[in-house]
CSV table of C-alpha atoms and ligand atoms in Angstrom, one decimal:
chain,number,residue,atom,x,y,z
A,1,MET,CA,-19.5,7.6,46.5
A,2,THR,CA,-23.0,6.2,46.5
A,3,PRO,CA,-25.5,9.2,46.6
A,4,ARG,CA,-26.2,10.3,50.2
A,5,ASN,CA,-29.7,11.2,51.3
A,6,LEU,CA,-29.9,14.2,53.7
A,7,THR,CA,-32.1,15.7,56.3
A,8,ILE,CA,-31.1,19.3,57.0
A,9,LEU,CA,-32.4,20.6,60.3
A,10,GLY,CA,-32.3,24.4,60.4
A,11,ALA,CA,-32.0,24.7,56.6
A,12,THR,CA,-32.9,28.4,56.6
A,13,GLY,CA,-30.1,29.3,59.0
A,14,THR,CA,-26.5,30.2,58.2
A,15,ILE,CA,-25.3,26.6,58.4
A,16,GLY,CA,-28.3,25.3,56.5
A,17,VAL,CA,-27.8,27.7,53.6
A,18,ASN,CA,-24.1,26.9,53.4
A,19,THR,CA,-25.0,23.2,53.5
A,20,LEU,CA,-27.4,23.6,50.6
A,21,ASP,CA,-24.7,25.6,48.7
A,22,VAL,CA,-22.3,22.6,48.9
A,23,VAL,CA,-25.1,20.1,48.1
A,24,ALA,CA,-26.1,22.1,45.0
A,25,ARG,CA,-22.5,21.7,43.7
A,26,HIS,CA,-22.8,17.9,43.7
A,27,PRO,CA,-26.3,16.9,42.6
A,28,ASP,CA,-24.9,13.4,41.8
A,29,LYS,CA,-23.7,12.9,45.4
A,30,PHE,CA,-26.3,14.4,47.6
A,31,GLN,CA,-30.1,14.3,47.6
A,32,VAL,CA,-32.3,16.3,50.0
A,33,ILE,CA,-35.1,14.3,51.7
A,34,ALA,CA,-36.2,16.8,54.3
A,35,LEU,CA,-35.6,20.5,55.1
A,36,THR,CA,-36.7,22.3,58.3
A,37,GLY,CA,-37.1,25.9,59.3
A,38,GLN,CA,-38.9,28.0,61.8
A,39,ASN,CA,-39.7,31.7,61.0
A,40,GLN,CA,-38.4,32.1,57.5
A,41,ILE,CA,-41.2,30.4,55.7
A,42,GLU,CA,-40.7,32.1,52.3
A,43,LYS,CA,-37.1,31.1,52.3
A,44,LEU,CA,-37.9,27.5,53.3
A,45,ALA,CA,-40.5,27.4,50.5
A,46,GLU,CA,-38.0,28.6,48.0
A,47,GLN,CA,-35.5,26.0,49.2
A,48,CYS,CA,-38.1,23.3,48.8
A,49,ARG,CA,-38.9,24.4,45.2
A,50,ARG,CA,-35.2,24.2,44.4
A,51,PHE,CA,-34.2,21.0,46.2
A,52,ARG,CA,-37.5,19.1,46.0
A,53,PRO,CA,-37.4,17.4,49.4
A,54,ARG,CA,-40.1,14.9,50.3
A,55,TYR,CA,-40.8,16.7,53.6
A,56,ALA,CA,-40.6,20.2,54.9
A,57,VAL,CA,-41.0,20.7,58.7
A,58,VAL,CA,-41.7,23.7,60.9
A,59,LEU,CA,-42.3,23.7,64.6
A,60,GLU,CA,-45.6,25.7,64.8
A,61,ALA,CA,-49.0,25.0,63.2
A,62,ASP,CA,-49.7,28.5,61.9
A,63,ARG,CA,-46.4,28.5,60.1
A,64,GLY,CA,-47.1,25.1,58.8
A,65,GLY,CA,-50.3,26.4,57.2
A,66,ALA,CA,-48.5,29.3,55.6
A,67,LEU,CA,-45.8,26.9,54.2
A,68,GLN,CA,-48.4,24.5,52.9
A,69,ALA,CA,-50.1,27.4,51.0
A,70,LEU,CA,-46.7,28.3,49.5
A,71,LEU,CA,-45.9,24.7,48.5
A,72,ALA,CA,-49.3,23.8,47.1
A,73,GLY,CA,-49.0,21.8,43.9
A,74,THR,CA,-45.4,20.6,44.7
A,75,GLN,CA,-44.4,17.1,45.8
A,76,THR,CA,-43.2,18.3,49.3
A,77,GLU,CA,-45.3,17.3,52.2
A,78,VAL,CA,-45.5,19.8,55.1
A,79,LEU,CA,-45.2,18.4,58.6
A,80,VAL,CA,-45.5,20.3,61.9
A,81,GLY,CA,-44.1,20.0,65.4
A,82,MET,CA,-41.2,18.5,67.5
A,83,ALA,CA,-42.3,14.9,66.7
A,84,ALA,CA,-42.1,15.7,63.0
A,85,LEU,CA,-38.5,17.1,63.5
A,86,GLU,CA,-37.6,13.8,65.2
A,87,PHE,CA,-39.4,11.8,62.5
A,88,VAL,CA,-37.4,13.3,59.6
A,89,SER,CA,-34.2,12.9,61.6
A,90,ALA,CA,-34.8,9.1,61.8
A,91,LEU,CA,-36.3,8.3,58.4
A,92,PRO,CA,-35.0,4.9,57.1
A,93,GLU,CA,-34.2,6.4,53.7
A,94,VAL,CA,-32.0,9.2,55.2
A,95,ASP,CA,-28.3,8.4,55.9
A,96,SER,CA,-27.0,11.8,57.0
A,97,VAL,CA,-28.6,14.4,59.3
A,98,MET,CA,-27.3,18.0,59.4
A,99,ALA,CA,-28.2,19.2,62.9
A,100,ALA,CA,-28.1,22.9,62.5
A,101,ILE,CA,-31.0,24.2,64.5
A,102,VAL,CA,-29.8,26.9,67.0
A,103,GLY,CA,-30.1,26.4,70.7
A,104,ALA,CA,-31.6,23.8,73.0
A,105,ALA,CA,-34.4,23.2,70.5
A,106,GLY,CA,-31.9,21.2,68.4
A,107,LEU,CA,-31.4,18.6,71.1
A,108,ARG,CA,-34.3,16.2,70.5
A,109,PRO,CA,-34.0,16.0,66.7
A,110,ALA,CA,-30.2,15.5,67.0
A,111,LEU,CA,-30.8,12.8,69.6
A,112,ALA,CA,-33.4,11.1,67.3
A,113,ALA,CA,-30.8,11.0,64.5
A,114,ALA,CA,-28.2,9.4,66.8
A,115,ARG,CA,-30.7,6.9,68.1
A,116,ALA,CA,-31.5,5.9,64.5
A,117,GLY,CA,-27.8,5.3,63.9
A,118,LYS,CA,-27.4,8.0,61.3
A,119,ARG,CA,-24.3,9.9,60.3
A,120,VAL,CA,-24.9,13.0,62.5
A,121,LEU,CA,-23.3,16.2,61.2
A,122,LEU,CA,-23.5,18.1,64.4
A,123,ALA,CA,-23.5,21.9,64.2
A,124,ASN,CA,-25.8,22.4,67.2
A,125,LYS,CA,-23.2,22.5,69.9
A,126,GLU,CA,-25.9,23.1,72.5
A,127,THR,CA,-26.8,19.4,72.2
A,128,LEU,CA,-23.4,18.4,73.6
A,129,VAL,CA,-23.3,21.3,76.2
A,130,MET,CA,-26.7,20.4,77.6
A,131,ALA,CA,-26.6,16.6,77.4
A,132,GLY,CA,-23.2,15.5,76.2
A,133,ARG,CA,-23.1,12.3,78.3
A,134,PHE,CA,-26.5,11.1,77.1
A,135,PHE,CA,-25.9,12.2,73.5
A,136,MET,CA,-22.5,10.4,73.3
A,137,GLU,CA,-24.1,7.3,74.9
A,138,ALA,CA,-26.8,7.3,72.2
A,139,VAL,CA,-24.2,7.6,69.5
A,140,ARG,CA,-22.2,4.6,70.8
A,141,LEU,CA,-25.2,2.5,71.6
A,142,HIS,CA,-26.9,2.9,68.2
A,143,GLY,CA,-23.7,2.9,66.1
A,144,ALA,CA,-24.2,6.4,64.8
A,145,THR,CA,-21.3,8.3,63.2
A,146,LEU,CA,-20.7,11.7,64.7
A,147,LEU,CA,-19.0,14.3,62.5
A,148,PRO,CA,-18.4,17.7,64.0
A,149,ILE,CA,-19.4,20.8,61.9
A,150,ASP,CA,-18.1,23.4,64.3
A,151,SER,CA,-14.9,24.5,62.5
A,152,GLU,CA,-12.7,24.0,65.5
A,153,HIS,CA,-14.0,20.5,66.3
A,154,ASN,CA,-13.9,19.6,62.6
A,155,ALA,CA,-10.2,20.7,62.6
A,156,ILE,CA,-9.5,18.6,65.7
A,157,PHE,CA,-11.3,15.6,64.2
A,158,GLN,CA,-9.1,16.0,61.0
A,159,SER,CA,-5.9,16.3,63.1
A,160,LEU,CA,-6.6,13.3,65.3
A,161,PRO,CA,-5.7,9.8,64.0
A,162,ALA,CA,-8.3,8.2,61.7
A,163,GLY,CA,-10.5,6.0,63.7
A,164,TYR,CA,-9.9,7.9,67.0
A,165,ASP,CA,-11.9,6.0,69.6
A,166,GLY,CA,-12.0,8.5,72.6
A,167,ASP,CA,-8.7,7.5,74.2
A,168,LEU,CA,-6.3,10.5,73.9
A,169,ALA,CA,-3.5,8.8,75.9
A,170,ARG,CA,-3.5,5.7,73.8
A,171,HIS,CA,-3.1,7.8,70.7
A,172,GLY,CA,-0.2,9.8,72.2
A,173,VAL,CA,-2.2,13.1,72.4
A,174,ARG,CA,-1.0,15.5,75.0
A,175,ARG,CA,-3.6,18.3,74.5
A,176,ILE,CA,-6.0,20.0,72.2
A,177,LEU,CA,-5.3,23.6,71.2
A,178,LEU,CA,-8.7,25.2,70.5
A,179,THR,CA,-8.3,28.4,68.5
A,180,ALA,CA,-10.5,31.5,69.0
A,181,SER,CA,-10.6,34.7,67.0
A,182,GLY,CA,-11.1,36.7,70.1
A,183,GLY,CA,-14.2,38.4,68.4
A,184,PRO,CA,-14.8,42.1,68.0
A,185,PHE,CA,-13.7,43.1,71.5
A,186,ARG,CA,-10.3,41.4,71.7
A,187,THR,CA,-8.5,44.8,71.9
A,188,ARG,CA,-11.3,47.1,73.1
A,189,ALA,CA,-10.5,48.9,76.4
A,190,VAL,CA,-12.0,46.8,79.1
A,191,GLU,CA,-13.6,49.8,80.9
A,192,THR,CA,-15.7,50.5,77.8
A,193,LEU,CA,-17.2,47.0,77.6
A,194,LYS,CA,-20.1,48.2,79.6
A,195,ASP,CA,-21.2,50.4,76.7
A,196,VAL,CA,-21.2,47.6,74.0
A,197,THR,CA,-24.3,47.6,71.8
A,198,PRO,CA,-25.9,44.6,70.1
A,199,GLU,CA,-24.8,46.0,66.7
A,200,GLN,CA,-21.2,46.0,67.9
A,201,ALA,CA,-21.5,42.5,69.4
A,202,VAL,CA,-22.9,40.9,66.3
A,203,ALA,CA,-20.2,42.4,64.0
A,204,HIS,CA,-17.8,39.5,63.9
A,205,PRO,CA,-14.5,40.3,62.2
A,206,ASN,CA,-14.1,37.0,60.3
A,207,TRP,CA,-17.3,35.0,60.2
A,208,VAL,CA,-20.8,35.7,59.1
A,209,MET,CA,-23.1,33.8,61.5
A,210,GLY,CA,-26.5,33.8,63.2
A,211,LYS,CA,-27.0,36.5,65.8
A,212,LYS,CA,-26.9,34.3,68.9
A,213,ILE,CA,-23.5,32.7,68.1
A,214,SER,CA,-22.2,36.1,67.0
A,215,VAL,CA,-22.9,37.5,70.5
A,216,ASP,CA,-21.4,34.3,72.0
A,217,SER,CA,-18.2,34.9,70.0
A,218,ALA,CA,-18.0,38.5,71.3
A,219,SER,CA,-18.2,37.3,74.9
A,220,MET,CA,-16.1,34.2,74.1
A,221,MET,CA,-19.0,32.2,75.6
A,222,ASN,CA,-18.9,30.5,72.2
A,223,LYS,CA,-15.4,29.3,73.0
A,224,GLY,CA,-16.5,28.2,76.4
A,225,LEU,CA,-19.3,26.1,74.9
A,226,GLU,CA,-16.7,24.7,72.5
A,227,VAL,CA,-14.5,23.7,75.3
A,228,ILE,CA,-17.4,21.7,76.7
A,229,GLU,CA,-18.2,20.4,73.2
A,230,ALA,CA,-14.6,19.2,72.8
A,231,HIS,CA,-14.7,17.6,76.2
A,232,TRP,CA,-17.6,15.3,75.1
A,233,LEU,CA,-16.6,14.8,71.4
A,234,PHE,CA,-13.0,13.8,72.1
A,235,ASN,CA,-13.2,12.6,75.7
A,236,ALA,CA,-10.8,15.3,76.8
A,237,ARG,CA,-10.4,16.5,80.4
A,238,PRO,CA,-10.7,20.3,80.8
A,239,GLN,CA,-6.9,20.5,81.5
A,240,GLN,CA,-6.3,18.9,78.2
A,241,ILE,CA,-8.1,21.6,76.3
A,242,GLU,CA,-6.3,24.9,75.9
A,243,VAL,CA,-7.8,28.0,74.3
A,244,VAL,CA,-5.4,30.0,72.0
A,245,ILE,CA,-6.4,33.3,70.5
A,246,HIS,CA,-5.7,33.5,66.8
A,247,PRO,CA,-7.3,36.6,65.3
A,248,GLN,CA,-6.9,35.6,61.7
A,249,SER,CA,-9.1,32.5,62.0
A,250,ILE,CA,-7.0,30.5,59.5
A,251,VAL,CA,-5.8,27.7,61.9
A,252,HIS,CA,-9.1,26.2,63.1
A,253,SER,CA,-7.5,24.2,65.9
A,254,MET,CA,-4.6,21.9,66.6
A,255,VAL,CA,-3.7,18.6,68.3
A,256,GLU,CA,-0.5,18.3,70.2
A,257,TYR,CA,1.2,14.9,70.5
A,258,LEU,CA,3.6,13.5,73.1
A,259,ASP,CA,6.6,13.8,70.7
A,260,GLY,CA,6.0,17.5,70.4
A,261,SER,CA,4.3,17.3,67.0
A,262,VAL,CA,1.4,19.7,66.5
A,263,LEU,CA,-1.1,18.9,63.7
A,264,ALA,CA,-3.4,21.6,62.5
A,265,GLN,CA,-6.1,22.1,59.9
A,266,LEU,CA,-6.0,25.4,58.0
A,267,SER,CA,-8.5,27.0,55.6
A,268,ASN,CA,-10.2,30.3,54.9
A,269,PRO,CA,-12.9,31.0,57.4
A,270,ASP,CA,-15.8,29.6,55.4
A,271,MET,CA,-18.1,27.1,57.0
A,272,ARG,CA,-18.5,25.3,53.6
A,273,THR,CA,-15.1,23.6,54.3
A,274,PRO,CA,-16.1,21.7,57.4
A,275,ILE,CA,-19.6,21.2,56.0
A,276,ALA,CA,-18.2,19.6,52.8
A,277,HIS,CA,-15.7,17.6,54.8
A,278,SER,CA,-18.5,16.0,56.9
A,279,LEU,CA,-20.9,15.6,54.0
A,280,ALA,CA,-18.4,13.6,51.9
A,281,TYR,CA,-16.4,12.0,54.7
A,282,PRO,CA,-14.2,10.0,54.2
A,283,GLU,CA,-14.1,11.3,50.7
A,284,ARG,CA,-13.4,14.9,49.7
A,285,VAL,CA,-15.5,17.2,47.5
A,286,GLU,CA,-15.1,20.7,46.2
A,287,ALA,CA,-16.7,23.2,48.5
A,288,GLY,CA,-16.7,26.4,46.5
A,289,VAL,CA,-14.3,28.1,48.9
A,290,ASN,CA,-11.4,30.4,47.9
A,291,TRP,CA,-8.1,28.7,48.0
A,292,LEU,CA,-5.9,29.7,50.9
A,293,ASP,CA,-3.3,32.3,49.9
A,294,LEU,CA,-0.9,32.3,52.8
A,295,ALA,CA,1.5,34.8,51.2
A,296,LYS,CA,-1.3,37.2,51.0
A,297,ILE,CA,-2.4,36.6,54.6
A,298,GLY,CA,1.2,37.1,55.6
A,299,GLN,CA,1.0,36.6,59.3
A,300,LEU,CA,-0.7,34.2,61.6
A,301,THR,CA,-0.5,35.3,65.2
A,302,PHE,CA,-1.4,33.7,68.5
A,303,GLU,CA,-2.0,35.0,72.1
A,304,ALA,CA,-3.3,33.7,75.4
A,305,PRO,CA,-6.9,34.6,76.3
A,306,ASP,CA,-7.5,37.1,79.1
A,307,PHE,CA,-10.1,35.7,81.5
A,308,ALA,CA,-10.8,39.1,83.0
A,309,ARG,CA,-11.9,40.4,79.6
A,310,PHE,CA,-13.8,37.2,78.9
A,311,PRO,CA,-15.4,35.9,82.2
A,312,CYS,CA,-17.8,33.7,80.3
A,313,LEU,CA,-14.9,31.5,79.1
A,314,LYS,CA,-13.8,31.0,82.7
A,315,LEU,CA,-17.3,30.1,83.8
A,316,ALA,CA,-17.5,27.5,81.1
A,317,TYR,CA,-14.3,25.8,82.3
A,318,GLN,CA,-15.7,25.9,85.8
A,319,THR,CA,-19.0,24.2,84.8
A,320,LEU,CA,-16.9,21.2,83.5
A,321,GLU,CA,-15.2,21.0,86.9
A,322,VAL,CA,-18.5,21.1,88.7
A,323,GLY,CA,-20.1,18.7,86.2
A,324,GLY,CA,-23.7,17.5,86.5
A,325,ALA,CA,-26.3,20.1,85.4
A,326,ALA,CA,-23.9,23.0,85.5
A,327,PRO,CA,-23.1,23.1,81.7
A,328,ALA,CA,-26.8,22.8,80.9
A,329,ILE,CA,-27.6,25.7,83.3
A,330,LEU,CA,-24.8,27.8,81.7
A,331,ASN,CA,-26.2,27.1,78.3
A,332,ALA,CA,-29.9,27.9,79.1
A,333,ALA,CA,-29.1,31.0,81.1
A,334,ASN,CA,-26.9,32.2,78.3
A,335,GLU,CA,-29.6,31.8,75.7
A,336,VAL,CA,-32.0,33.9,77.8
A,337,ALA,CA,-29.3,36.5,78.6
A,338,VAL,CA,-28.2,36.8,75.0
A,339,ALA,CA,-31.8,37.2,73.8
A,340,ALA,CA,-32.3,39.9,76.5
A,341,PHE,CA,-29.2,41.7,75.5
A,342,LEU,CA,-30.2,41.6,71.8
A,343,ASP,CA,-33.6,43.1,72.9
A,344,ARG,CA,-31.7,45.8,74.8
A,345,ARG,CA,-33.2,44.6,78.1
A,346,ILE,CA,-29.8,44.1,79.8
A,347,PRO,CA,-26.3,45.5,79.1
A,348,TYR,CA,-23.5,43.4,77.6
A,349,LEU,CA,-21.9,42.9,81.0
A,350,GLY,CA,-25.2,41.7,82.3
A,351,ILE,CA,-24.8,38.5,80.3
A,352,ALA,CA,-21.8,37.2,82.4
A,353,ALA,CA,-23.3,38.5,85.6
A,354,SER,CA,-26.6,36.6,85.0
A,355,LEU,CA,-24.7,33.4,84.2
A,356,GLU,CA,-22.7,33.7,87.3
A,357,ALA,CA,-25.8,34.2,89.4
A,358,MET,CA,-27.6,31.2,87.8
A,359,LEU,CA,-24.7,28.9,88.3
A,360,GLY,CA,-24.3,29.9,91.9
A,361,ARG,CA,-27.9,29.2,92.6
A,362,LEU,CA,-28.7,26.2,90.5
A,363,SER,CA,-25.5,24.1,89.9
A,364,GLY,CA,-26.7,21.5,92.4
A,365,LEU,CA,-29.8,20.5,90.4
A,366,PRO,CA,-29.9,16.7,89.6
A,367,ALA,CA,-28.4,15.4,86.4
A,368,GLU,CA,-29.0,11.7,86.5
A,369,SER,CA,-31.1,11.5,83.4
A,370,LEU,CA,-31.9,13.4,80.2
A,371,GLU,CA,-35.2,14.4,81.8
A,372,ASP,CA,-33.2,15.9,84.7
A,373,LEU,CA,-31.2,18.0,82.3
A,374,MET,CA,-34.2,19.1,80.4
A,375,ALA,CA,-35.8,20.1,83.7
A,376,ALA,CA,-32.5,21.9,84.8
A,377,ASP,CA,-32.6,23.7,81.4
A,378,ALA,CA,-36.2,24.8,82.0
A,379,THR,CA,-35.5,26.0,85.5
A,380,ALA,CA,-32.5,27.9,84.5
A,381,ARG,CA,-34.5,29.7,81.7
A,382,ARG,CA,-37.3,30.6,84.1
A,383,GLU,CA,-35.0,31.8,86.8
A,384,ALA,CA,-32.8,33.8,84.4
A,385,GLU,CA,-36.0,35.5,83.1
A,386,VAL,CA,-37.0,36.4,86.6
A,387,LEU,CA,-33.5,37.8,87.4
A,388,ILE,CA,-33.5,39.9,84.2
A,389,ALA,CA,-37.1,41.2,84.9
A,390,HIS,CA,-35.9,42.2,88.4
A,391,ALA,CA,-32.8,44.0,87.0
A,392,GLU,CA,-35.1,45.9,84.6
A,393,ALA,CA,-37.6,46.9,87.3
B,1,NDP,P1,-29.1,30.6,62.5
B,1,NDP,O1,-29.8,31.4,63.6
B,1,NDP,O2,-28.6,31.2,61.3
B,1,NDP,O3,-30.1,29.4,62.1
B,1,NDP,C1,-30.8,28.6,63.0
B,1,NDP,C2,-31.8,27.6,62.3
B,1,NDP,O4,-32.6,27.0,63.2
B,1,NDP,C3,-32.7,28.3,61.3
B,1,NDP,O5,-33.1,27.4,60.3
B,1,NDP,C4,-34.0,28.6,62.2
B,1,NDP,O6,-35.2,28.7,61.4
B,1,NDP,C5,-34.0,27.3,63.0
B,1,NDP,N1,-34.6,27.5,64.3
B,1,NDP,C6,-34.5,28.5,65.2
B,1,NDP,N2,-35.2,28.2,66.3
B,1,NDP,C7,-35.8,27.0,66.1
B,1,NDP,C8,-36.7,26.3,66.9
B,1,NDP,N3,-37.1,26.7,68.1
B,1,NDP,N4,-37.1,25.1,66.4
B,1,NDP,C9,-36.7,24.7,65.2
B,1,NDP,N5,-35.9,25.4,64.4
B,1,NDP,C10,-35.4,26.5,64.8
B,1,NDP,O7,-28.0,29.8,63.3
B,1,NDP,P2,-26.6,29.2,62.7
B,1,NDP,O8,-26.9,28.6,61.4
B,1,NDP,O9,-25.6,30.3,62.7
B,1,NDP,O10,-26.2,28.2,63.8
B,1,NDP,C11,-26.9,26.9,63.8
B,1,NDP,C12,-26.2,26.0,64.9
B,1,NDP,O11,-24.9,25.8,64.4
B,1,NDP,C13,-26.0,26.7,66.2
B,1,NDP,O12,-26.1,25.7,67.2
B,1,NDP,C14,-24.6,27.3,66.2
B,1,NDP,O13,-24.0,27.3,67.5
B,1,NDP,C15,-23.9,26.2,65.3
B,1,NDP,N6,-22.7,26.7,64.6
B,1,NDP,C16,-22.8,27.7,63.7
B,1,NDP,C17,-21.7,28.2,63.1
B,1,NDP,C18,-21.8,29.3,62.1
B,1,NDP,O14,-20.8,29.6,61.4
B,1,NDP,N7,-23.0,29.9,61.8
B,1,NDP,C19,-20.4,27.7,63.4
B,1,NDP,C20,-20.4,26.6,64.3
B,1,NDP,C21,-21.5,26.2,64.9
B,1,NDP,P3,-35.6,30.2,60.8
B,1,NDP,O15,-34.4,30.9,60.4
B,1,NDP,O16,-36.5,29.8,59.7
B,1,NDP,O17,-36.3,30.9,61.9
B,2,MG,MG1,-16.7,27.3,66.2
């Protein structure tokens, strides 16, 4: 494999750190050209000293100043702002961009990578939820290669025929089985969900992840976002995507074919597996993960999701049926509601309630262009904030 040059957006986050772990195992195969972060400046500086990128980027000027001071005397140039994030995503010398910023802030740099025809290693699912149509169009138009990092979508990608072109029927695919762990509240008495604390919600049984996605896993909003993600990545109708709860998180998703065959990808729940898969694709490299010991795991179990326990999952399916701006509104309102929940401003059940209210009010917003969707995102954020402030008063 000729060495690959990487930009890692969100290098200081969970996915970013796991990516650098895999990269460090293969210095002959991967070279870091740019790293980006946001609040964890010390950590970003440390990563820069170790991986010696040409650029380090943060969004805000004051942080840029602090980073510059920490990196004085090194060969890394500090850049600041959204345009700089887009710039390092499109550099001619970069061939792969790991898009691992959390939330809607990740959209523009991911889009810049797609428009520059890069190999886009997409962790930021919010990009597809917000603007799936336009992002997929950019990928096609500019000949970018899209490799999913989200473990489920990576599993589906691996279980589809090589060279899958977006036509499930032609490849004999009947449906996609998207597995979900069910999170920390799978068996908790439904009447006690009103008392859930942020600490309980972020304590995921199988995965160590950022706070926002951990709360999304507890509410199964994460699976809802992943249904939308799968819809765009694989051109699957909502009816062709079925969620199956699998508490052990060993089977990361499956593809069912017309002849009754079901292909799955299994591994220990460690994001370095899908990250290494996408970094090296179509080759394979060692990822540092423990080998799967099925005899030790003993049992793999499956159950159907309970929509009454997980209303966010149902709302996500509904937004796909409604189409237009609805998924973007769901995503934006969810980001605001999750942040408010983590700040103890609203109760856990307030997340689903606020999403439902926002979708009821705003689903008809226009969605003809990327600008429309960004505007819908901004409106949903504003209105969700107002709703939450009212609830507090
Ligand atoms: P983290 O919160 O751990 O990391 C987020 C990264 O984005 C950090 O580097 C952070 O910088 C940076 N960041 C945050 N806000 C901004 C902003 N406004 N502008 C620029 N950069 C910003 O998240 P994860 O790594 O867990 O998740 C990243 C993405 O990957 C998410 O979209 C998530 O849904 C997806 N994903 C994650 C999985 C996981 O296992 N963690 C699994 C599947 C998908 P800093 O920390 O320096 O502030
Ligand atoms: Mg996932």
